[in-house]
Amino acid sequence: MRLKCCNHQLCLVRKPTVLAIERLWATIVRLGHLMETHSFRRALATALVALIQEDGQFVRVPVYELPEDMALWRQRSEWLMRGFITTSKNTASSLSEMIAFANGDTTSSTVVHWCLMGSADKPACCNTDQEALCKFLSHAVPFFSRGYETPLLYRMKGYGPASSFVSFGCCFFRMLPRILQRMAQRSDPGSECATLADALMTETSFRQPGNDGADTAGDFEHILADALDMNKNYSAQNSVRRRLVVEEISKPSFPRSVMAVDALIQPIEHGVNYMLGHTKILHDLGFLGRSHPQCGKLQEEARHKFLHTVSGNFGNTLVKEYVDFLQRGLTEAISMGLEAHPALLNQIFQLVIVCMTDLHRRLVYEFRFPPWSLFGLLDLDTAGFVQAWTTLQDKKGRLLTSRESPSDRSDRLVKATTKSIRKICGWNVFQRAEMEGLALTGDQYKSKIREISQKWRNMSPEDKSAFKLEAEHQQSKLDALAATPLPSSSSAPAQEGEVWRNAAKKLSARRLALNKNAFMAHELWTAPTQLGNSSFVCNRNTL
């Protein structure tokens, strides 16, 4: 069996969403390349220290009770925390501590710390404004100077952490845009800021060369990065990158764009983590061997994840997450600060449709056919399995000459469409009236037909006119029916009850062609979906 890598399939689903916002992907990649050099991270940390030390950028408010709006501020902080993606425990702890300390309104441009004053049994949070400032910098500098790895479109675990870092930096007191703008001013922040930034950066995973206890491989990477940064061509390239990043992130539309895309890729990131969990289980099974006590448990987990995927339930789960995003997640994002104007809302809806249709095509539709559909037999009981297996043997056990091929079905449909249909005449109406309620076969039927035929020939033109008029009425009904597509099964009896059932059935093939034409001309195909064009869907039965 050939099984496509589901992680790479998820990356392909994510690609159109990431590239939908102009220059967003390029900005995140450029900033990632800048984060690779120690000199840029040091300059970013120094600019952060200089920015926070400016008047009005950080405010400590001593209080004995927290304000009433604290519940709303905490709700937004928890929302930012949930949306942040990282595999580093240090980064997660730094983020949690920083959010807990900077407990003000994160939508403003001033970092506010509501400091609870001490009591008899509990000491104060901070004694002075300078102590509060140092505490915030001890959380913020290690977090922002750590940065992220440069993402790649085909890398499973690259874009999520990068996008969430940029999104958080734009939503958390607009720290990242303001830091980069401070760096672009090219003013000397002072030796004290640089010294404090160097001291705080030692808490990050990026150690500086020459520090006691610095790891050799990390030192070599920093020396190499600094040597590249001293190269004129590389330095000029980084200068252009920095200018383009600052120019793009400073735009008012950038924060809402990165917030929207970061929220849209959350279901895909959940899927990537699920599939990487399956990969880890397979790695552990290969490493531990069958004699390990945990082997049986790992095998059961791997089996469950595999069947969950090939049954299409995994893809349907991700599709449902996007439905939930439209119903609740988008409303929550708007309440948390996403400026949703009509153009952005329309683009978000189109991107959701793209992701849902592509997930359905890659992770649901692909597993509907053998051999993957056979795994559905595992969930049946004995009676259900026997019945399903009998049906399977009946279909697969037919002779090749008796099986109906796709060409046979198409030929039969063409024949039914092009077949000429006689119009209803007065004799047909008279015959139907005379034969109503009778169930005759063989000679009895032939005898009855001869009898009513003789009766019809002996009728006067005046008596026949009523039947001819009814025939014209019935024919007009059939002509109107032939010009309409096939309805649903619930409304078909009501529409076809006014005309002859047998005559209506002869029109079904022609009416089906009208259904296909209406389907292919539907406005759905003007929207950007990943189902393919209308001809592909009709031929492959994707929907």
Coordinates of C-alpha atoms in Angstrom, one line a residue:
M1 CA 0.0 0.0 0.0
R2 CA 1.2 3.5 -0.8
L3 CA 0.5 6.0 2.0
K4 CA 1.2 9.7 1.5
C5 CA 2.9 11.4 4.4
C6 CA 0.1 13.2 6.2
N7 CA 2.4 15.7 7.7
H8 CA 3.5 16.9 4.2
Q9 CA -0.1 16.9 3.1
L10 CA -0.9 19.2 6.0
C11 CA 2.0 21.5 4.9
L12 CA 0.5 21.6 1.5
V13 CA -2.9 22.6 3.0
R14 CA -1.2 25.3 5.0
K15 CA 0.8 26.8 2.1
P16 CA -2.1 28.8 0.4
T17 CA -3.2 30.3 3.7
V18 CA 0.4 31.4 4.6
L19 CA 0.9 33.0 1.2
A20 CA -2.6 34.6 1.0
I21 CA -1.5 37.8 2.8
E22 CA 0.9 39.8 0.7
R23 CA 4.5 40.0 2.2
L24 CA 3.5 38.3 5.4
W25 CA 5.4 35.2 4.7
A26 CA 8.5 37.1 3.4
T27 CA 8.5 39.3 6.6
I28 CA 8.4 36.3 8.9
V29 CA 11.2 34.6 7.0
R30 CA 13.4 37.7 6.9
L31 CA 12.9 38.3 10.6
G32 CA 13.9 34.6 11.2
H33 CA 17.1 35.1 9.2
L34 CA 17.9 38.1 11.3
M35 CA 17.3 36.2 14.5
E36 CA 20.0 33.7 13.4
T37 CA 22.8 36.3 14.1
H38 CA 23.8 37.0 17.7
S39 CA 24.5 40.6 16.9
F40 CA 20.8 41.2 15.9
R41 CA 19.5 39.5 19.0
R42 CA 21.8 41.6 21.2
A43 CA 20.7 44.8 19.4
L44 CA 17.1 43.7 19.8
A45 CA 17.6 43.1 23.6
T46 CA 19.4 46.5 23.9
A47 CA 16.6 48.3 22.1
L48 CA 14.0 46.6 24.3
V49 CA 15.8 47.8 27.5
A50 CA 16.1 51.3 26.1
L51 CA 12.5 51.4 25.0
I52 CA 11.1 50.2 28.4
Q53 CA 13.3 52.7 30.3
E54 CA 11.8 55.7 28.4
D55 CA 9.2 57.8 30.2
G56 CA 5.7 56.5 29.9
Q57 CA 6.6 53.1 28.4
F58 CA 6.4 51.1 31.6
V59 CA 4.1 52.1 34.5
R60 CA 3.8 50.5 37.9
V61 CA 0.4 51.1 39.6
P62 CA 0.4 50.2 43.4
V63 CA -3.0 49.0 44.4
Y64 CA -4.6 47.1 47.3
E65 CA -7.3 45.6 45.0
L66 CA -7.1 44.8 41.3
P67 CA -9.4 46.8 39.0
E68 CA -12.7 45.5 37.7
D69 CA -11.4 45.2 34.2
M70 CA -8.7 42.7 35.3
A71 CA -11.0 39.8 34.4
L72 CA -11.2 41.0 30.7
W73 CA -7.5 41.6 30.6
R74 CA -6.7 38.2 31.9
Q75 CA -9.1 36.6 29.4
R76 CA -7.1 38.2 26.6
S77 CA -3.8 37.2 28.1
E78 CA -5.0 33.6 28.4
W79 CA -6.1 33.8 24.7
L80 CA -2.6 34.9 23.8
M81 CA -1.1 32.1 25.8
R82 CA -3.3 29.5 24.2
G83 CA -2.3 30.6 20.7
F84 CA 1.4 30.5 21.3
I85 CA 3.2 27.5 19.9
T86 CA 6.6 26.4 21.2
T87 CA 8.5 23.2 22.0
S88 CA 10.8 24.9 24.5
K89 CA 9.9 24.7 28.2
N90 CA 12.0 27.7 28.9
T91 CA 10.2 29.8 26.4
A92 CA 6.8 28.7 27.7
S93 CA 7.8 29.5 31.3
S94 CA 9.2 32.9 30.3
L95 CA 6.0 33.7 28.5
S96 CA 3.8 32.6 31.4
E97 CA 5.8 34.7 33.9
M98 CA 5.9 37.7 31.6
I99 CA 2.1 37.7 31.0
A100 CA 1.4 37.2 34.7
F101 CA 3.6 40.2 35.7
A102 CA 2.5 42.6 32.9
N103 CA -1.2 42.2 33.9
G104 CA -2.5 45.4 32.3
D105 CA -4.5 45.9 29.1
T106 CA -2.3 44.3 26.4
T107 CA -4.0 46.2 23.6
S108 CA -2.4 49.5 24.8
S109 CA 1.1 50.7 23.9
T110 CA 2.1 51.2 27.5
V111 CA 3.2 48.2 29.6
V112 CA 1.3 48.4 32.9
H113 CA 2.0 46.4 36.0
W114 CA -0.8 46.5 38.7
C115 CA 1.2 45.9 41.8
L116 CA -0.6 44.5 44.8
M117 CA 0.7 46.2 48.0
G118 CA 1.7 44.1 50.9
S119 CA -0.2 43.2 54.0
A120 CA 0.6 41.8 57.4
D121 CA 0.8 38.2 56.2
K122 CA 1.8 38.8 52.6
P123 CA 4.8 40.9 51.3
A124 CA 4.4 43.4 48.5
C125 CA 4.8 42.4 44.9
C126 CA 7.4 45.1 44.2
N127 CA 8.9 47.7 46.6
T128 CA 9.9 50.3 44.0
D129 CA 9.3 51.2 40.4
Q130 CA 12.8 50.3 39.5
E131 CA 12.4 46.8 41.0
A132 CA 9.2 46.3 38.9
L133 CA 11.0 47.5 35.8
C134 CA 13.9 45.1 36.3
K135 CA 11.5 42.2 36.9
F136 CA 9.7 42.9 33.7
L137 CA 12.9 43.1 31.8
S138 CA 14.1 39.8 33.3
H139 CA 11.1 38.2 31.7
A140 CA 10.9 40.1 28.4
V141 CA 14.5 40.2 27.3
P142 CA 15.1 36.4 27.5
F143 CA 11.8 35.8 25.7
F144 CA 12.1 38.3 22.8
S145 CA 15.9 37.8 22.3
R146 CA 15.4 34.1 21.9
G147 CA 13.5 34.5 18.7
Y148 CA 12.6 31.5 16.5
E149 CA 13.9 29.3 13.8
T150 CA 13.5 30.4 10.2
P151 CA 10.4 28.6 8.9
L152 CA 10.1 26.7 5.7
L153 CA 6.9 25.9 3.8
Y154 CA 7.6 22.2 3.6
R155 CA 8.9 21.9 7.2
M156 CA 6.3 20.5 9.6
K157 CA 7.4 22.2 12.8
G158 CA 8.6 25.6 11.5
Y159 CA 5.8 28.0 10.7
G160 CA 3.7 27.5 13.8
P161 CA 6.3 28.8 16.4
A162 CA 7.4 31.5 14.0
S163 CA 3.9 32.8 13.3
S164 CA 2.8 32.7 17.0
F165 CA 6.0 34.5 18.1
V166 CA 5.3 37.4 15.6
S167 CA 1.6 37.4 16.4
F168 CA 2.2 37.5 20.1
G169 CA 4.8 40.3 19.7
C170 CA 2.3 42.4 17.8
C171 CA -0.6 41.8 20.2
F172 CA 1.3 42.0 23.5
F173 CA 1.5 45.8 24.1
R174 CA 2.7 46.0 20.4
M175 CA 6.2 45.2 21.8
L176 CA 7.7 43.7 18.6
P177 CA 6.9 46.6 16.2
R178 CA 8.0 49.2 18.8
I179 CA 11.3 47.4 19.5
L180 CA 12.1 47.2 15.8
Q181 CA 11.2 50.8 15.3
R182 CA 13.5 51.7 18.2
M183 CA 16.3 49.7 16.5
A184 CA 15.7 51.6 13.2
Q185 CA 16.3 55.0 14.9
R186 CA 20.1 54.2 15.0
S187 CA 20.5 56.2 18.2
D188 CA 23.0 55.0 20.8
P189 CA 21.0 53.4 23.6
G190 CA 23.9 53.8 26.0
S191 CA 26.4 51.4 27.5
E192 CA 24.2 50.8 30.6
C193 CA 21.4 49.4 28.4
A194 CA 23.8 47.2 26.5
T195 CA 25.3 45.9 29.7
L196 CA 21.9 45.2 31.2
A197 CA 20.8 43.5 28.0
D198 CA 23.9 41.3 28.0
A199 CA 23.3 40.3 31.6
L200 CA 19.7 39.4 30.9
M201 CA 20.5 37.5 27.7
T202 CA 22.6 35.0 29.6
E203 CA 19.3 33.5 30.8
T204 CA 18.5 32.6 27.2
S205 CA 19.7 29.5 25.3
F206 CA 21.9 31.8 23.2
R207 CA 25.1 32.2 25.2
Q208 CA 27.8 34.7 24.3
P209 CA 31.4 33.5 23.6
G210 CA 33.7 33.7 26.6
N211 CA 31.0 33.2 29.3
D212 CA 31.8 30.7 31.9
G213 CA 30.1 27.4 31.3
A214 CA 29.2 28.3 27.7
D215 CA 28.8 25.3 25.5
T216 CA 31.4 24.8 22.8
A217 CA 29.0 24.2 19.9
G218 CA 27.0 27.3 20.7
D219 CA 30.1 29.4 21.0
F220 CA 31.3 28.2 17.6
E221 CA 27.9 29.1 16.1
H222 CA 28.0 32.6 17.6
I223 CA 31.6 33.2 16.3
L224 CA 30.6 32.0 12.8
A225 CA 27.4 34.2 12.8
D226 CA 29.4 37.2 14.0
A227 CA 32.1 36.6 11.4
L228 CA 29.4 36.4 8.7
D229 CA 27.8 39.6 10.0
M230 CA 31.2 41.4 9.7
N231 CA 31.3 40.4 6.0
K232 CA 30.3 43.4 3.9
N233 CA 27.9 41.6 1.6
Y234 CA 26.2 39.7 4.4
S235 CA 26.0 42.8 6.5
A236 CA 24.5 44.8 3.6
Q237 CA 22.0 42.0 3.0
N238 CA 20.9 42.0 6.7
S239 CA 20.6 45.8 6.6
V240 CA 18.1 45.4 3.7
R241 CA 16.3 42.7 5.6
R242 CA 16.0 44.8 8.7
R243 CA 14.7 47.8 6.8
L244 CA 12.1 45.7 5.0
V245 CA 11.0 44.0 8.2
V246 CA 10.6 47.3 10.1
E247 CA 8.8 48.8 7.2
E248 CA 6.3 46.0 7.0
I249 CA 5.7 45.3 10.7
S250 CA 5.1 49.1 11.3
K251 CA 2.1 49.1 9.0
P252 CA -1.3 49.2 10.9
S253 CA -2.6 46.3 8.8
F254 CA 0.2 43.9 9.7
P255 CA -0.9 43.0 13.3
R256 CA -4.4 42.1 12.2
S257 CA -3.1 40.1 9.2
V258 CA -0.7 38.0 11.3
M259 CA -3.5 37.5 13.9
A260 CA -5.9 36.2 11.3
V261 CA -3.4 33.8 9.7
D262 CA -2.1 32.6 13.1
A263 CA -5.7 31.8 14.1
L264 CA -6.4 30.0 10.8
I265 CA -3.4 27.7 11.0
Q266 CA -4.2 26.4 14.5
P267 CA -6.2 23.3 13.4
I268 CA -3.4 22.4 11.0
E269 CA -0.8 22.8 13.8
H270 CA -3.0 20.5 15.9
G271 CA -2.9 17.9 13.1
V272 CA 0.8 18.2 12.7
N273 CA 1.3 17.6 16.4
Y274 CA -1.0 14.5 16.2
M275 CA 0.9 13.0 13.3
L276 CA 4.3 13.7 14.9
G277 CA 3.0 11.9 18.0
H278 CA 2.4 8.9 15.8
T279 CA 5.9 9.2 14.3
K280 CA 7.4 9.3 17.9
I281 CA 5.5 6.1 18.8
L282 CA 6.9 4.3 15.8
H283 CA 10.4 5.5 16.7
D284 CA 10.0 4.3 20.3
L285 CA 8.8 0.9 19.0
G286 CA 11.8 0.5 16.8
F287 CA 14.2 1.6 19.5
L288 CA 12.7 -0.3 22.5
G289 CA 11.9 -3.6 20.7
R290 CA 9.2 -6.2 21.3
S291 CA 10.6 -7.4 24.6
H292 CA 10.0 -4.0 26.3
P293 CA 7.1 -3.9 28.8
Q294 CA 5.6 -0.8 27.1
C295 CA 5.6 -2.5 23.6
G296 CA 2.0 -3.6 23.8
K297 CA 0.7 -0.2 24.9
L298 CA 2.7 1.6 22.2
Q299 CA 1.4 -0.8 19.5
E300 CA -2.2 -0.2 20.6
E301 CA -1.6 3.6 20.5
A302 CA 0.0 3.4 17.0
R303 CA -2.9 1.2 15.8
H304 CA -5.5 3.6 17.1
K305 CA -3.8 6.6 15.4
F306 CA -3.4 4.8 12.1
L307 CA -7.0 3.6 12.0
H308 CA -8.2 7.1 13.1
T309 CA -6.3 8.5 10.1
V310 CA -7.2 6.0 7.3
S311 CA -10.9 6.0 8.3
G312 CA -11.1 9.7 7.5
N313 CA -12.0 10.6 11.1
F314 CA -8.8 12.6 11.5
G315 CA -9.5 14.7 8.5
N316 CA -13.1 15.3 9.6
T317 CA -11.9 16.3 13.0
L318 CA -9.7 19.1 11.5
V319 CA -12.6 20.2 9.2
K320 CA -14.9 20.4 12.3
E321 CA -12.2 22.6 14.0
Y322 CA -12.6 25.1 11.1
V323 CA -16.4 25.0 11.5
D324 CA -15.9 25.7 15.2
F325 CA -13.6 28.6 14.2
L326 CA -16.3 30.1 12.1
Q327 CA -18.9 29.7 14.8
R328 CA -16.9 30.7 17.9
G329 CA -13.2 31.2 17.3
L330 CA -13.5 34.1 14.9
T331 CA -15.9 35.9 17.3
E332 CA -13.4 35.4 20.1
A333 CA -10.5 36.7 18.0
I334 CA -12.6 39.8 17.2
S335 CA -13.4 40.4 20.9
M336 CA -9.7 40.0 21.7
G337 CA -8.7 42.8 19.4
L338 CA -8.8 41.6 15.8
E339 CA -9.9 44.6 13.7
A340 CA -12.3 42.8 11.3
H341 CA -13.3 45.0 8.4
P342 CA -15.4 43.5 5.6
A343 CA -12.5 42.8 3.2
L344 CA -10.6 40.9 5.9
L345 CA -13.7 38.9 7.0
N346 CA -14.3 38.0 3.4
Q347 CA -10.7 36.9 3.0
I348 CA -10.8 34.9 6.2
F349 CA -13.9 33.1 5.0
Q350 CA -12.4 32.2 1.7
L351 CA -9.2 30.9 3.4
V352 CA -11.4 28.7 5.7
I353 CA -13.1 27.3 2.6
V354 CA -9.7 26.6 1.0
C355 CA -8.5 24.8 4.1
M356 CA -11.6 22.8 4.7
T357 CA -11.9 21.6 1.1
D358 CA -8.2 20.8 0.8
L359 CA -8.3 18.8 4.1
H360 CA -11.4 16.9 2.9
R361 CA -9.7 16.1 -0.5
R362 CA -6.4 15.0 1.1
L363 CA -7.4 13.4 4.4
V364 CA -11.0 12.2 3.8
Y365 CA -11.7 11.6 0.2
E366 CA -8.3 9.8 -0.5
F367 CA -9.2 7.1 2.2
R368 CA -12.7 6.3 0.9
F369 CA -11.6 3.7 -1.6
P370 CA -9.8 0.3 -1.3
P371 CA -7.5 -0.7 0.2
W372 CA -8.1 2.0 2.9
S373 CA -11.9 1.4 3.0
L374 CA -11.3 -2.2 4.0
F375 CA -10.0 -1.1 7.4
G376 CA -13.5 -0.2 8.3
L377 CA -14.2 -3.9 8.7
L378 CA -12.2 -3.9 11.9
D379 CA -14.8 -1.9 13.8
L380 CA -17.7 -4.2 13.0
D381 CA -19.1 -7.0 15.2
T382 CA -19.3 -10.6 13.9
A383 CA -22.7 -10.2 12.3
G384 CA -21.8 -6.9 10.6
F385 CA -18.5 -8.3 9.4
V386 CA -20.1 -11.3 7.9
Q387 CA -22.7 -9.2 6.1
A388 CA -20.1 -6.7 4.8
W389 CA -17.7 -9.5 3.7
T390 CA -20.6 -11.2 1.9
T391 CA -21.4 -8.0 0.0
L392 CA -17.7 -7.5 -0.8
Q393 CA -17.4 -11.1 -2.1
D394 CA -20.5 -10.6 -4.2
K395 CA -19.2 -7.5 -5.9
K396 CA -15.6 -8.6 -6.3
G397 CA -16.5 -12.2 -7.2
R398 CA -18.4 -11.4 -10.4
L399 CA -17.0 -12.4 -13.8
L400 CA -15.2 -9.7 -15.6
T401 CA -17.7 -10.1 -18.5
S402 CA -20.7 -9.4 -16.2
R403 CA -19.3 -6.4 -14.4
E404 CA -20.5 -3.0 -15.4
S405 CA -17.6 -0.8 -16.4
P406 CA -17.7 3.0 -16.3
S407 CA -18.0 3.0 -20.1
D408 CA -21.0 0.8 -19.9
R409 CA -22.7 3.2 -17.5
S410 CA -21.9 6.2 -19.6
D411 CA -23.1 4.4 -22.8
R412 CA -26.4 3.5 -21.0
L413 CA -26.8 7.1 -19.9
V414 CA -26.2 8.5 -23.4
K415 CA -28.6 6.0 -24.9
A416 CA -31.3 7.0 -22.4
T417 CA -30.7 10.7 -23.1
T418 CA -30.8 10.5 -26.9
K419 CA -33.7 8.0 -27.1
S420 CA -36.8 9.5 -28.8
I421 CA -39.9 9.7 -26.7
R422 CA -43.4 9.6 -28.4
K423 CA -45.9 12.2 -27.4
I424 CA -49.1 11.3 -25.6
C425 CA -52.2 11.0 -27.7
G426 CA -55.9 10.6 -27.0
W427 CA -55.7 6.9 -27.4
N428 CA -53.1 6.6 -24.6
V429 CA -55.4 8.5 -22.2
F430 CA -58.4 6.4 -23.2
Q431 CA -56.4 3.1 -22.8
R432 CA -55.2 4.2 -19.4
A433 CA -58.7 5.0 -18.3
E434 CA -60.1 1.6 -19.5
M435 CA -57.2 -0.4 -18.0
E436 CA -57.3 1.3 -14.6
G437 CA -57.6 -1.1 -11.7
L438 CA -57.1 -4.2 -13.9
A439 CA -54.2 -6.7 -13.5
L440 CA -54.2 -8.8 -16.7
T441 CA -51.5 -11.0 -18.2
G442 CA -50.9 -12.9 -21.4
D443 CA -54.0 -13.7 -23.5
Q444 CA -56.3 -11.8 -21.1
Y445 CA -54.3 -8.6 -21.7
K446 CA -54.3 -9.0 -25.5
S447 CA -58.0 -9.7 -25.5
K448 CA -58.7 -6.6 -23.4
I449 CA -56.6 -4.4 -25.7
R450 CA -58.5 -5.7 -28.8
E451 CA -61.7 -4.9 -27.1
I452 CA -60.9 -1.3 -26.1
S453 CA -59.3 -0.7 -29.5
Q454 CA -62.5 -1.6 -31.2
K455 CA -64.3 0.7 -28.8
W456 CA -62.0 3.6 -29.6
R457 CA -62.5 3.2 -33.3
N458 CA -66.2 3.2 -32.9
M459 CA -66.2 6.4 -30.9
S460 CA -67.4 9.7 -32.5
P461 CA -64.9 12.6 -32.9
E462 CA -66.9 14.5 -30.3
D463 CA -66.4 11.8 -27.7
K464 CA -62.6 11.5 -28.6
S465 CA -62.1 15.3 -28.2
A466 CA -62.2 15.0 -24.3
F467 CA -59.4 12.4 -24.3
K468 CA -57.4 14.4 -26.8
L469 CA -57.7 17.5 -24.7
E470 CA -56.5 15.6 -21.6
A471 CA -53.6 14.2 -23.7
E472 CA -52.5 17.7 -24.6
H473 CA -52.7 18.7 -20.9
Q474 CA -50.6 15.7 -19.9
Q475 CA -48.0 16.4 -22.6
S476 CA -47.7 20.1 -21.5
K477 CA -46.9 18.8 -18.0
L478 CA -44.3 16.5 -19.3
D479 CA -42.7 19.2 -21.5
A480 CA -42.5 21.5 -18.4
L481 CA -41.0 18.6 -16.4
A482 CA -38.4 17.9 -19.0
A483 CA -37.1 21.5 -18.7
T484 CA -36.5 21.3 -15.0
P485 CA -33.6 19.4 -13.2
L486 CA -34.2 16.4 -11.1
P487 CA -35.5 17.4 -7.7
S488 CA -34.7 15.8 -4.3
S489 CA -36.3 12.5 -3.4
S490 CA -38.7 14.3 -0.9
S491 CA -40.2 16.6 -3.5
A492 CA -40.2 14.3 -6.5
P493 CA -43.5 12.4 -5.8
A494 CA -45.3 15.7 -5.4
Q495 CA -44.1 17.0 -8.8
E496 CA -44.5 13.8 -10.7
G497 CA -47.9 12.9 -9.3
E498 CA -49.6 15.2 -11.8
V499 CA -48.2 13.3 -14.8
W500 CA -47.7 9.7 -15.8
R501 CA -45.0 8.1 -13.8
N502 CA -43.6 5.9 -16.6
A503 CA -43.4 8.9 -18.9
A504 CA -41.7 10.9 -16.2
K505 CA -39.1 8.2 -15.6
K506 CA -38.1 8.3 -19.3
L507 CA -37.2 11.9 -18.9
S508 CA -34.9 11.3 -15.9
A509 CA -31.7 11.0 -17.9
R510 CA -32.4 14.3 -19.7
R511 CA -33.2 16.0 -16.5
L512 CA -30.0 14.6 -14.9
A513 CA -28.0 16.4 -17.6
L514 CA -29.7 19.7 -16.5
N515 CA -28.6 18.9 -13.0
K516 CA -25.0 18.5 -14.1
N517 CA -25.1 21.7 -16.1
A518 CA -26.5 23.6 -13.2
F519 CA -23.8 22.1 -10.9
M520 CA -21.0 23.1 -13.2
A521 CA -22.4 26.6 -13.6
H522 CA -22.8 27.1 -9.8
E523 CA -21.1 30.2 -8.3
L524 CA -19.2 27.8 -5.9
W525 CA -16.6 27.4 -8.6
T526 CA -15.8 31.1 -8.7
A527 CA -14.7 30.8 -5.0
P528 CA -11.1 29.6 -4.3
T529 CA -11.5 26.0 -3.2
Q530 CA -9.1 23.1 -3.3
L531 CA -11.6 20.6 -4.8
G532 CA -10.5 21.3 -8.3
N533 CA -12.8 22.5 -11.1
S534 CA -16.3 21.4 -11.7
S535 CA -15.4 18.8 -14.3
F536 CA -12.9 17.1 -11.9
V537 CA -15.5 17.0 -9.1
C538 CA -18.2 15.5 -11.4
N539 CA -15.8 12.9 -12.8
R540 CA -14.2 11.9 -9.5
N541 CA -17.3 12.3 -7.2
T542 CA -15.2 14.3 -4.7
L543 CA -18.2 15.8 -3.0

